[in-house]
Short mmCIF file of C-alpha atoms and ligand atoms in Angstrom, two decimals:
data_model
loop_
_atom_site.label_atom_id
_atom_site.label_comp_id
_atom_site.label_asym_id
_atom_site.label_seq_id
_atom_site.Cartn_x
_atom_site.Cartn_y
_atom_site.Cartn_z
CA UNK A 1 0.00 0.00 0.00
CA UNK A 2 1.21 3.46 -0.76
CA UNK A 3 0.86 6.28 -2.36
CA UNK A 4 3.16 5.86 -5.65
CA UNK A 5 4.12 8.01 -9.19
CA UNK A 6 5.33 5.68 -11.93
CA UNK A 7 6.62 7.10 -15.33
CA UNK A 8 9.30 8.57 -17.31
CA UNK A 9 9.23 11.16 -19.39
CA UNK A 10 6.81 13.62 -17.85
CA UNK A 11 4.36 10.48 -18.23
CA UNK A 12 2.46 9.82 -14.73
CA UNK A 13 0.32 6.72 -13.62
CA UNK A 14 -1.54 7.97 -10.42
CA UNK A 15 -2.28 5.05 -8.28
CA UNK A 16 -2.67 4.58 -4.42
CA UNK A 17 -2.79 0.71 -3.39
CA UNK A 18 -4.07 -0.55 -6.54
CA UNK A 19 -6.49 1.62 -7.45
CA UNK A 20 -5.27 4.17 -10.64
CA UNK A 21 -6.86 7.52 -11.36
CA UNK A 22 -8.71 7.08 -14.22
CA UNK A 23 -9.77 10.44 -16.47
CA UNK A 24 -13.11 11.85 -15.84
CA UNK A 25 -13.74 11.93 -19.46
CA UNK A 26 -12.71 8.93 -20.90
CA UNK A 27 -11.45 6.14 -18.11
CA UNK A 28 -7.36 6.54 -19.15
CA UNK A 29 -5.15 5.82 -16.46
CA UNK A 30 -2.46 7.74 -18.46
CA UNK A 31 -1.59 11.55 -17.55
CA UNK A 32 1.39 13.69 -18.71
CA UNK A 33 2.66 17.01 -16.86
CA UNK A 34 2.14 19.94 -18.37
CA UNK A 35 5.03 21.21 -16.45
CA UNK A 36 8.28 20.31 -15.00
CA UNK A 37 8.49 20.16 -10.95
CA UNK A 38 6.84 18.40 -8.10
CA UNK A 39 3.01 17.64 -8.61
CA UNK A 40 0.79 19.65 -6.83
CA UNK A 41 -2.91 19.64 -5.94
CA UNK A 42 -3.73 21.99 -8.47
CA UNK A 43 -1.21 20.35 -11.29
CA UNK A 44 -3.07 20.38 -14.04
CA UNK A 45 -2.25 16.93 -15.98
CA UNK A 46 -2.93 15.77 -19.41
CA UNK A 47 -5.20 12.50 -20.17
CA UNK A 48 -2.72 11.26 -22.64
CA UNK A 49 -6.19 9.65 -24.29
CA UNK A 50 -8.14 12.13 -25.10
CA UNK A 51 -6.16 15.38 -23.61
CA UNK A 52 -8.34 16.36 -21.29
CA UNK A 53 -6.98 18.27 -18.37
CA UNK A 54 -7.37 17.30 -15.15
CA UNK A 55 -6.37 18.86 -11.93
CA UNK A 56 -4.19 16.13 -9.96
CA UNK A 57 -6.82 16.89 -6.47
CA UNK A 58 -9.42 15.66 -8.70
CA UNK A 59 -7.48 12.70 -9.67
CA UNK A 60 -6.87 12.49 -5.98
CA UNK A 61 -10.34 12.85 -4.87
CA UNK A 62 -11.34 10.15 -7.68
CA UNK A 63 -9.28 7.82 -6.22
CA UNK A 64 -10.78 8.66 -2.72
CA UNK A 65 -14.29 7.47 -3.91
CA UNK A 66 -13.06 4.65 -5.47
CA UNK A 67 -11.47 3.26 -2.51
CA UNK A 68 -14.29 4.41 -0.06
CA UNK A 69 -16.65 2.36 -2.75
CA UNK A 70 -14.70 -0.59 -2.61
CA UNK A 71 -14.33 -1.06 1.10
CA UNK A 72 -18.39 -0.33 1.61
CA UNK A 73 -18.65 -3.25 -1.09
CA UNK A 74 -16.56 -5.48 0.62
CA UNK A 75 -17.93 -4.52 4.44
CA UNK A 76 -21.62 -5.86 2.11
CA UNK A 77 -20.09 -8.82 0.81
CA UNK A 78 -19.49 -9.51 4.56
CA UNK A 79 -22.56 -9.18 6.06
CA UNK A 80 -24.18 -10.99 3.29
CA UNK A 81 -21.77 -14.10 4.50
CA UNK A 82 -23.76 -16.31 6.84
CA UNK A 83 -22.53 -16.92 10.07
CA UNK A 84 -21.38 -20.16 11.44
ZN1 ZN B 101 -9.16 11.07 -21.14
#
């Protein structure tokens, strides 16, 4: 687990654990900077897709739901279990 930036070449995969930002637009999982430097929260990236730009706190907060959905689907897929 982890928050991790993979890439070369000003090209960025956005991940945390497993799950990768995916572009609002059309589901890529690819970004590119626009700029050199450290990413910040309002980095605007490039969906190397279809070139949308996308503010790396929304990729952020993206990611966020994603893992908050997943966990409430597995805490359901518990409780559906029955107990022994
Ligand atoms: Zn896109």
């Amino acid at each position: 687990m982890g928050c991790g930036l993979l890439g070369e070449e000003g090209l960025v995969l956005i991940t945390i654990g497993d799950i990768a930002a995916e572009c609002p637009q059309c589901g890529g999982t690819d970004f590119e900077t626009l700029s050199d430097g450290p990413l910040r929260l309002a980095t605007e990236l490039r969906c190397t897709g279809c070139g949308e730009h996308v503010k790396y706190l929304l990729l952020l907060d993206h990611i966020g739901e994603e893992a908050m959905r997943r966990a409430n689907r597995a805490l359901g897929e518990l409780k559906k279990q029955p107990k022994k």
